[in-house]
Short mmCIF file of C-alpha atoms and ligand atoms in Angstrom, two decimals:
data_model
loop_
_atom_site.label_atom_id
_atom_site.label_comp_id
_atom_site.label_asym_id
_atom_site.label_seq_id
_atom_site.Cartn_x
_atom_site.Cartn_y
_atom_site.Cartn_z
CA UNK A 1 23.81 4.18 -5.46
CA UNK A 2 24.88 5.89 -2.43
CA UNK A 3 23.64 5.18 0.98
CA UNK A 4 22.84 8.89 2.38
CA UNK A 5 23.80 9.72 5.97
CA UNK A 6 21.29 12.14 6.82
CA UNK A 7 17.88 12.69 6.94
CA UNK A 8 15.37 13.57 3.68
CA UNK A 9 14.41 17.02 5.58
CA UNK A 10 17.18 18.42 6.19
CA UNK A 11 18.36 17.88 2.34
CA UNK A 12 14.97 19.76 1.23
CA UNK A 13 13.54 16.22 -0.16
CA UNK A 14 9.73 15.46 0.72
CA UNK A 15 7.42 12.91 0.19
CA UNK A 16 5.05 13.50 -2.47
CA UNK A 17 1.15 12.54 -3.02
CA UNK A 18 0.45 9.30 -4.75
CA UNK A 19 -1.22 11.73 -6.94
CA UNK A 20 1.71 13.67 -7.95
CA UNK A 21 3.35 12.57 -10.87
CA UNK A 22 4.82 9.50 -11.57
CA UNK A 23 8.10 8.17 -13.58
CA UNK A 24 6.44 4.64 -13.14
CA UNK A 25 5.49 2.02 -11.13
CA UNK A 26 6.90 -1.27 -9.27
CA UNK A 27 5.55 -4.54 -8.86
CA UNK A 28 6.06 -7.98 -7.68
CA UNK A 29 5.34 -11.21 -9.40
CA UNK A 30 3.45 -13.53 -6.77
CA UNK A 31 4.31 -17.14 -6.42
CA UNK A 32 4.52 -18.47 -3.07
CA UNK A 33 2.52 -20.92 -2.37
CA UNK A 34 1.62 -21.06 1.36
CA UNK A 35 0.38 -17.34 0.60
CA UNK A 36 -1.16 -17.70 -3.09
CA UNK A 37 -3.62 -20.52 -3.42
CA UNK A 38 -2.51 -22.82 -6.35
CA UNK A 39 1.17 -21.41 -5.89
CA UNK A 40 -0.29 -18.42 -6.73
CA UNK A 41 -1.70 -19.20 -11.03
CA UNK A 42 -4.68 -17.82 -9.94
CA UNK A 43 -3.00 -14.34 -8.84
CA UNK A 44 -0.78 -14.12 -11.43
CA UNK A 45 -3.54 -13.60 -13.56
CA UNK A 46 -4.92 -10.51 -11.62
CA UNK A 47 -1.42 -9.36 -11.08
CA UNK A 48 -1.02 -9.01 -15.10
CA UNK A 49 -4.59 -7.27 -15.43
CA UNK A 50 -3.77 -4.74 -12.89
CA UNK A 51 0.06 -4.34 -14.48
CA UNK A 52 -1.77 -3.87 -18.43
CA UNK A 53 -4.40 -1.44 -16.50
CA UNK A 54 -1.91 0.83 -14.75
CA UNK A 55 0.58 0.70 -18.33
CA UNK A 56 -2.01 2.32 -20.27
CA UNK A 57 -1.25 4.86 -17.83
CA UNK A 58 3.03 5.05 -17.05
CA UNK A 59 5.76 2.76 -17.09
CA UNK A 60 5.12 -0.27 -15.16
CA UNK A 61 8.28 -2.84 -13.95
CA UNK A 62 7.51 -5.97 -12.90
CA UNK A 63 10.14 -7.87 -10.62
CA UNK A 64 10.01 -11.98 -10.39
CA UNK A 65 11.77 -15.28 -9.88
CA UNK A 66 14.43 -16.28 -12.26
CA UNK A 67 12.07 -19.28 -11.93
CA UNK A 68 9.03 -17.49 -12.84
CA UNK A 69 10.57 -15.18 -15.82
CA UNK A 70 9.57 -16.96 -18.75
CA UNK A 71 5.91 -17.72 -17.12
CA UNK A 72 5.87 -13.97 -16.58
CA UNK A 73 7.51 -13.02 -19.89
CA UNK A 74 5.01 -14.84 -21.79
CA UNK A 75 1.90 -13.14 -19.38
CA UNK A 76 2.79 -9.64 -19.72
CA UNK A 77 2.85 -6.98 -22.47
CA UNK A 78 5.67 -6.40 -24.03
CA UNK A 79 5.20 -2.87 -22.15
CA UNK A 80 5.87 -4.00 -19.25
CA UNK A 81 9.78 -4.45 -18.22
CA UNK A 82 10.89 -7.51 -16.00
CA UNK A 83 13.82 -7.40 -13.78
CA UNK A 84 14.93 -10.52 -12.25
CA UNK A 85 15.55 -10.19 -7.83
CA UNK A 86 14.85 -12.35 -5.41
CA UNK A 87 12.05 -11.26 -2.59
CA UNK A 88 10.02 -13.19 0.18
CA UNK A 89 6.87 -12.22 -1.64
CA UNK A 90 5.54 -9.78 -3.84
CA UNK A 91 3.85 -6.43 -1.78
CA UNK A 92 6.14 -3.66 -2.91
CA UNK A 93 4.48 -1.24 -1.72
CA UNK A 94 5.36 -2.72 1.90
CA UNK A 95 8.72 -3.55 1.55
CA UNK A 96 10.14 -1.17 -1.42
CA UNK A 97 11.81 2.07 -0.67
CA UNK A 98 9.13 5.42 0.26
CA UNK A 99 10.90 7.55 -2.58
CA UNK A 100 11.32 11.44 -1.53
CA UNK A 101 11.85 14.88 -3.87
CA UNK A 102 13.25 17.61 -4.24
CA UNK A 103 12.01 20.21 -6.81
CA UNK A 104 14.67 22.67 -6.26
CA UNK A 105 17.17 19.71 -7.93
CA UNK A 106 15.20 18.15 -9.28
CA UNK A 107 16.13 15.13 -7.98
CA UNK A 108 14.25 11.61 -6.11
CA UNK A 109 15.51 9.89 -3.93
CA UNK A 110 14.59 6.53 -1.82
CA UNK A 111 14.16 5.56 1.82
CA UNK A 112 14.72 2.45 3.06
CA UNK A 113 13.30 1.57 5.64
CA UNK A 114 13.68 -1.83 8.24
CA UNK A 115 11.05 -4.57 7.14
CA UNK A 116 9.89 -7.71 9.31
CA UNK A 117 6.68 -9.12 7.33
CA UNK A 118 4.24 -7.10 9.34
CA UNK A 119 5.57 -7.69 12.80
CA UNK A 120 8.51 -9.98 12.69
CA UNK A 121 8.52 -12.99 15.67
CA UNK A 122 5.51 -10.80 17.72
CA UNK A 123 2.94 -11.31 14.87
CA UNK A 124 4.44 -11.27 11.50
CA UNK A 125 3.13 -12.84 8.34
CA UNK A 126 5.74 -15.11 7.30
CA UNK A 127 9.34 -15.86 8.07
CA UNK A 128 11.71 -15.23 7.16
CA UNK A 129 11.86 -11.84 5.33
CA UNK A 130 15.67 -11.28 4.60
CA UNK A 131 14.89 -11.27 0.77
CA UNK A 132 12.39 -8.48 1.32
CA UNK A 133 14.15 -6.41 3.67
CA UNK A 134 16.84 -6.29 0.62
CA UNK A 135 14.12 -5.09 -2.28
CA UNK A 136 14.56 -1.12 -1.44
CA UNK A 137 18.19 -0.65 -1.63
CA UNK A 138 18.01 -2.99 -5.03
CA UNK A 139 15.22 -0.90 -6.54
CA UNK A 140 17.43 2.09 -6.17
CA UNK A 141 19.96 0.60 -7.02
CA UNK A 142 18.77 -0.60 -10.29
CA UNK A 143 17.26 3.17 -10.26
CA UNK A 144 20.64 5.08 -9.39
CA UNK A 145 18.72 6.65 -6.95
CA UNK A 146 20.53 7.41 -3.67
CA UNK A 147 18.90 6.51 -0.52
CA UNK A 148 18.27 7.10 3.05
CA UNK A 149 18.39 4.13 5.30
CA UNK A 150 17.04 3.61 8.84
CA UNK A 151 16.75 0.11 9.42
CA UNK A 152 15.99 -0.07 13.16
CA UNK A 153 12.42 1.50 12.43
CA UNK A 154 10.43 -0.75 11.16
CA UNK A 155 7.92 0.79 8.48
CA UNK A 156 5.75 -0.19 5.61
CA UNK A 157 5.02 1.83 2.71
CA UNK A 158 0.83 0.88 3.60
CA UNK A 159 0.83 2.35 6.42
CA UNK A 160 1.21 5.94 5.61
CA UNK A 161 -0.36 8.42 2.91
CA UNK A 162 0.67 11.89 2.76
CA UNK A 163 -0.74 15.19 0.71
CA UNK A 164 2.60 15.86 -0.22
CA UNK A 165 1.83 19.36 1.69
CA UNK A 166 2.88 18.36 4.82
CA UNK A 167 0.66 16.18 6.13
CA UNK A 168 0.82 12.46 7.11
CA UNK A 169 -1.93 9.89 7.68
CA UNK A 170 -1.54 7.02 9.57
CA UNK A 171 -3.14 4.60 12.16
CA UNK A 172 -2.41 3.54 15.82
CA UNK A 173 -3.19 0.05 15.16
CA UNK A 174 0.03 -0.41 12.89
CA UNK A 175 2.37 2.14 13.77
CA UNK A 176 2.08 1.24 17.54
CA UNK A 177 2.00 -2.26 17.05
CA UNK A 178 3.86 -4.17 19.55
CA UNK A 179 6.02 -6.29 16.30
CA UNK A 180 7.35 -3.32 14.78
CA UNK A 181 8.72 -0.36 17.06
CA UNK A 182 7.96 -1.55 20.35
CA UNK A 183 11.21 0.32 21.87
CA UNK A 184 10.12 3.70 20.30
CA UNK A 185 7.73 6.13 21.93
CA UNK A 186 4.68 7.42 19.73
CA UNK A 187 6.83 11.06 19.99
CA UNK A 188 9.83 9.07 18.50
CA UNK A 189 7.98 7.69 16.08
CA UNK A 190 6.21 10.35 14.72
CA UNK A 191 9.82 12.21 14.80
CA UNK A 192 11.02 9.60 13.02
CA UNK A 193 7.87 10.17 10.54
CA UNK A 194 8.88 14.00 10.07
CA UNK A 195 12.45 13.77 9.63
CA UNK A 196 12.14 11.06 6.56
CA UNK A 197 8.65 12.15 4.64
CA UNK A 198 9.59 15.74 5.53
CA UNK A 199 6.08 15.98 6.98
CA UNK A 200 4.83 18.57 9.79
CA UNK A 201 1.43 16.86 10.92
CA UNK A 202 0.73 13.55 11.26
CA UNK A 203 -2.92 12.43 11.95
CA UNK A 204 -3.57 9.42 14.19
CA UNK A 205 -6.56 7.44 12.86
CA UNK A 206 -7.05 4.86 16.21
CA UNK A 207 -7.35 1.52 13.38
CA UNK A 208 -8.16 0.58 10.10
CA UNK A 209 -10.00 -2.23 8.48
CA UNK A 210 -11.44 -4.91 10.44
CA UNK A 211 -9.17 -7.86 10.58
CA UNK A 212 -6.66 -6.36 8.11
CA UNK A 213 -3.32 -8.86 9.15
CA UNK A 214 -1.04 -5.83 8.17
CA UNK A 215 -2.62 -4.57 11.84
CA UNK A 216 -4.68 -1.88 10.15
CA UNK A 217 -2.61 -0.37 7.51
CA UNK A 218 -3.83 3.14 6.59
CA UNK A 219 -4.17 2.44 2.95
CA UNK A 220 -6.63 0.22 3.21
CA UNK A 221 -8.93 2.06 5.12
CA UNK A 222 -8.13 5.73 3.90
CA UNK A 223 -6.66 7.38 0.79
CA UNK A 224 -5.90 11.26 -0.27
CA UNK A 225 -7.14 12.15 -3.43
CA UNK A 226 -5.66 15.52 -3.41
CA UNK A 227 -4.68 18.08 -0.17
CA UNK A 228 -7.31 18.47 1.97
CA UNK A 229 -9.45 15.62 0.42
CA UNK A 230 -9.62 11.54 1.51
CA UNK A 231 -11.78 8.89 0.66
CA UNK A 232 -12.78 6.88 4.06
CA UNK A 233 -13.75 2.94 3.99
CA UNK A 234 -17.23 3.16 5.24
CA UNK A 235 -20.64 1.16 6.19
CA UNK A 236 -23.71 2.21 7.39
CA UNK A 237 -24.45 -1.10 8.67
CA UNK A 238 -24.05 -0.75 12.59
CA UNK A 239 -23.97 -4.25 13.44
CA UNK A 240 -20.73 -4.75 11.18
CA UNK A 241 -17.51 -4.01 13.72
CA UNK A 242 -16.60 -1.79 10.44
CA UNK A 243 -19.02 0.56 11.52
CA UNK A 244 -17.44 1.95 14.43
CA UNK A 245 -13.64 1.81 13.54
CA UNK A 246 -14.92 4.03 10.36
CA UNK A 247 -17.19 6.39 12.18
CA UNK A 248 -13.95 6.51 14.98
CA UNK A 249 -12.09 7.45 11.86
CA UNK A 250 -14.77 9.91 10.37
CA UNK A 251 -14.66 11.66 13.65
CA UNK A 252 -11.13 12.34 13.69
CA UNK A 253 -10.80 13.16 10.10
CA UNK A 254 -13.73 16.02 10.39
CA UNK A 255 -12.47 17.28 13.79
CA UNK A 256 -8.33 17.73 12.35
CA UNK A 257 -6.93 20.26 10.38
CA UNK A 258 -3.79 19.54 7.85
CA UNK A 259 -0.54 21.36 7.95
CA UNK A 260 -2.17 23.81 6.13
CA UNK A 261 -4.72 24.63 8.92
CA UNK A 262 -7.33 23.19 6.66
CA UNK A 263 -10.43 21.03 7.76
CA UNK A 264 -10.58 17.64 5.48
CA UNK A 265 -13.02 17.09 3.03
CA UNK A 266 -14.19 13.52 3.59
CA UNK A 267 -15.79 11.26 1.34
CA UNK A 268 -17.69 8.10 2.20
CA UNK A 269 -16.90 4.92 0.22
CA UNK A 270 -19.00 1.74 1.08
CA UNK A 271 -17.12 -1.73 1.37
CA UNK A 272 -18.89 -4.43 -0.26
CA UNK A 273 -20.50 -6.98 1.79
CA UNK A 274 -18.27 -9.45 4.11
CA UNK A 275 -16.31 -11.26 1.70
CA UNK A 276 -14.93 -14.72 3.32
CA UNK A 277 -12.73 -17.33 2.07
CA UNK A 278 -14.60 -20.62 0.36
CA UNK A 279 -13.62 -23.86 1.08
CA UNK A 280 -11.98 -24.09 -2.41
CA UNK A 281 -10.12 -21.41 -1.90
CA UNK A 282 -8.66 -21.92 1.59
CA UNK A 283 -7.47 -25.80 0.31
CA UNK A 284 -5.51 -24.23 -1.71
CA UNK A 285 -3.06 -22.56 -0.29
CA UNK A 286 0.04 -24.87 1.16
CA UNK A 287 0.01 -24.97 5.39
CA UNK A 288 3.44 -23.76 6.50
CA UNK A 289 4.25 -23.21 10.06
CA UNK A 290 5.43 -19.66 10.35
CA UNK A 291 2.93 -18.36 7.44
CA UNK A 292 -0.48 -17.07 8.44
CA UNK A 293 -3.03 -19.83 7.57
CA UNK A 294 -5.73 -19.17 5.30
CA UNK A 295 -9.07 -20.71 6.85
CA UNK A 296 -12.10 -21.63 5.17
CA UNK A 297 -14.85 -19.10 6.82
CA UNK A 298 -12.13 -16.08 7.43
CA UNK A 299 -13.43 -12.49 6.72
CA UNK A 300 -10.95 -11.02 4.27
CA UNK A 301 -10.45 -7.37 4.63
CA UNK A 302 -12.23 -5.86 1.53
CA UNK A 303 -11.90 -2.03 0.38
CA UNK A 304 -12.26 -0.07 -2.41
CA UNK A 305 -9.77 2.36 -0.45
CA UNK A 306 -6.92 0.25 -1.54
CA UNK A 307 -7.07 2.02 -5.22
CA UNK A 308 -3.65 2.70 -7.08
CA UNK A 309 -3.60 6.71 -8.52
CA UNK A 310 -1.81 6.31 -11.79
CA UNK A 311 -0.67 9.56 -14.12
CA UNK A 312 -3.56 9.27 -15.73
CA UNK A 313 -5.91 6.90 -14.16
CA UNK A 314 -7.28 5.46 -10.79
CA UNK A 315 -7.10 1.64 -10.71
CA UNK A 316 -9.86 0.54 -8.03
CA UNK A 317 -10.10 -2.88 -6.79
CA UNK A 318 -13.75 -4.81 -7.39
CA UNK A 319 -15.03 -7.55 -5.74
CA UNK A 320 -18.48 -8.69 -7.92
CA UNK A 321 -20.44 -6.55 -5.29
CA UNK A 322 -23.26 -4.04 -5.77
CA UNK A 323 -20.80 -1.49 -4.20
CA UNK A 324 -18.53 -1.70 -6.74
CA UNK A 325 -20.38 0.33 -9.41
CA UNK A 326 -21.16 3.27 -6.52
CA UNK A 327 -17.28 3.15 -5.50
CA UNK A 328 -16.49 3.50 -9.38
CA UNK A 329 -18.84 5.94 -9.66
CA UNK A 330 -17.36 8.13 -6.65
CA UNK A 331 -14.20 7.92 -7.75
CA UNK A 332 -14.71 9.29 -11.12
CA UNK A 333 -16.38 12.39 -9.79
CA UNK A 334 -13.65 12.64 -7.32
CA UNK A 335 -10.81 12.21 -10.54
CA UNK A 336 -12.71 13.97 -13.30
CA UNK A 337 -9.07 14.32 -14.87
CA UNK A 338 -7.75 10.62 -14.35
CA UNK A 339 -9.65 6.93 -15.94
CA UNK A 340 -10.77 4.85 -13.11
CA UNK A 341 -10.38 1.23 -14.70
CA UNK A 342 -11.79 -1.79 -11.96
CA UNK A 343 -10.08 -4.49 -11.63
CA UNK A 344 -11.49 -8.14 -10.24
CA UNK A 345 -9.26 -7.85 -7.25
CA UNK A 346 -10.83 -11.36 -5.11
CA UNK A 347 -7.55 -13.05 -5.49
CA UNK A 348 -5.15 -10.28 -3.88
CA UNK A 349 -7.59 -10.01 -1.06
CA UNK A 350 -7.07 -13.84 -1.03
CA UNK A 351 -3.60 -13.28 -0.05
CA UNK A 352 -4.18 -10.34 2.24
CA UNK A 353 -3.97 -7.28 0.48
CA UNK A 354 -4.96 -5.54 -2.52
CA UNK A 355 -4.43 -2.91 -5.42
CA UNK A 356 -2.51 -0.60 -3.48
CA UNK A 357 -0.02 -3.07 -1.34
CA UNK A 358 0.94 -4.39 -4.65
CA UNK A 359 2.01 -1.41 -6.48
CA UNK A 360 4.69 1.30 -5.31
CA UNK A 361 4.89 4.15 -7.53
CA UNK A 362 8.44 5.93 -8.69
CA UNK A 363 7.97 9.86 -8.44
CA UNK A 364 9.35 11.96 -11.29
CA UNK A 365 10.30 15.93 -10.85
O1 LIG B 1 -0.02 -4.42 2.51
C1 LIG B 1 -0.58 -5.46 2.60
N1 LIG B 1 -1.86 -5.51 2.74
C2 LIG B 1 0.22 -6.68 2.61
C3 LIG B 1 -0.39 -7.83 3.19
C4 LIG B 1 0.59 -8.94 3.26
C5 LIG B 1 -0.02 -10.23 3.42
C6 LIG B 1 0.99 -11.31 3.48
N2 LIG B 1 0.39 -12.57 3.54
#
């Protein structure tokens, strides 16, 4: 694996829709107990359902503990190929690499980009991250896919979604968050943006969901389901705080064009009802002082936004909630050619993310 020094643009490499197609996908096994109640059994199960669902679909890889491999081996498919690495915890999506194309060659590559757990000392999720910050150079590595690397920006793979024509979604709330770039202008930052996803219009959503701890990551709140189409998080219910960060986000969606000069199709999908941790739940999860606690009575930040597109398939997080059967619904007529497949998802949320932040998918060409 080579380290690559210059910039994805300039070498003709882009970064492509989640809905383009895919050589496989990434996970990582969860097992840290101040994050995952019950040092994280109760995950682990919801991890494997999601890994089966999105195999029926492409390759799926599953990285964990050497102390978790034989727990893991015995959980999974046979399918499903483990690779052994150590990380801090297991949302690929946030700290794996953003891999880039090129169709002329025919070749992917990855960027790496800096991690810090959602905001490092300022207001980051856990400390410390060095294993993490590592998991994007060894995924290409394993890969033998070269890579760019700018590790003084700090960047998670949530927090942007692209149409793979140019355009880049993103939110405020994250990318201007005072933990991550704080030196960095927003021009820099979106230059930054442009130069690595090889993108020519990025679109500033103001924040995403409501108490989301990854400070509003766009893929919770937002996802493309092809150029010139998204799915917004949404409530009618205009005492919820929801109400106005999604009609904030409506607005700006409906008055933007895309690099394309096109005006964005936007569909509506309802978030179930306030979901909030149970006492059971919150007791067990270990207390560790650098770790974000998990309270009994905290609103978890629920979306059926957070979907993974497979080759084949859509795999859309549920939460027992009337909405789930409309946001199924939706996203079928919105995929007519994919298999949307729900899975329980209440035990990601538990540890602060869901479907998407949990899967990281490998481009093919
Ligand atoms: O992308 C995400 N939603 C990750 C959340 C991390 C939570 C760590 N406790």
């Amino acid at each position: 694996m080579r380290i690559i020094n210059s910039v994805p643009k300039q070498d003709g490499f882009r970064m492509p829709g989640e809905f383009e197609k895919h050589e496989g996908c990434w996970m990582i096994w969860p097992e840290r107990s101040d994050n995952w109640r019950y040092g994280g059994k109760p995950a682990q199960k919801v991890f494997a359902e999601v890994a089966h669902a999105i195999s029926e679909f492409e390759p799926v890889t599953m990285i964990v503990s050497a102390a978790q491999y034989v727990n893991a081996r015995q959980m999974l498919n046979s399918n499903i190929r483990i690779v052994e690495m150590s990380t801090d915890d297991s949302w690929v999506r946030d700290c794996g690499p953003t891999f880039v194309i090129n169709t002329n060659t025919a070749d992917v590559r990855g960027v790496n980009w800096g991690f810090n757990a959602w905001g490092g000392l300022v207001d980051g999720l856990y400390f410390p991250w060095d294993k993490d910050d590592l998991v994007a150079q060894k995924i290409c590595d394993m890969e033998r896919k070269d890579c760019y690397s700018i590790p003084d920006f700090i960047l998670e793979g949530g927090s942007i979604h692209v149409d793979g024509e140019g355009t880049l979604i993103v939110t405020e709330e994250c990318l201007l968050s005072e933990g991550r770039n704080a030196s960095l202008s927003k021009e820099d930052i979106e230059n930054n943006l442009k130069e690595y996803l090889n993108v020519e219009k990025v679109i500033w959503l103001k924040r995403g969901i409501y108490l989301d701890e990854t400070n509003g990551h766009v893929d919770n709140i937002c996802n493309y389901v092809k150029p010139g189409e998204v799915v917004l998080a949404w409530t009618d219910d205009k005492n919820d705080p929801q109400y106005d960060i999604s009609k904030e986000c409506y607005d700006i969606l409906t008055n933007e064009t895309d690099a394309k000069g096109r005006k964005l199709k936007v569909h509506k999908l309802h978030v179930p009802s306030p979901i909030l941790i149970s006492k059971e739940e919150s007791i067990g999860v270990d207390s560790v002082d650098g770790t974000l606690p998990r309270e009994e009575g905290d609103r978890l930040a629920a979306s059926y936004a957070n979907y993974y597109t497979a080759n084949g398939g859509v795999v859309v997080p549920l939460f027992a909630d009337p909405n789930d059967d409309k946001a199924v619904q939706l996203l079928q007529e919105l995929y007519p050619e994919r298999k949307v497949v729900g899975v329980y998802a209440r035990e990601i949320l538990l540890g602060g993310g869901n479907i998407h932040c949990i899967t990281q998918q490998q481009p093919s060409v």
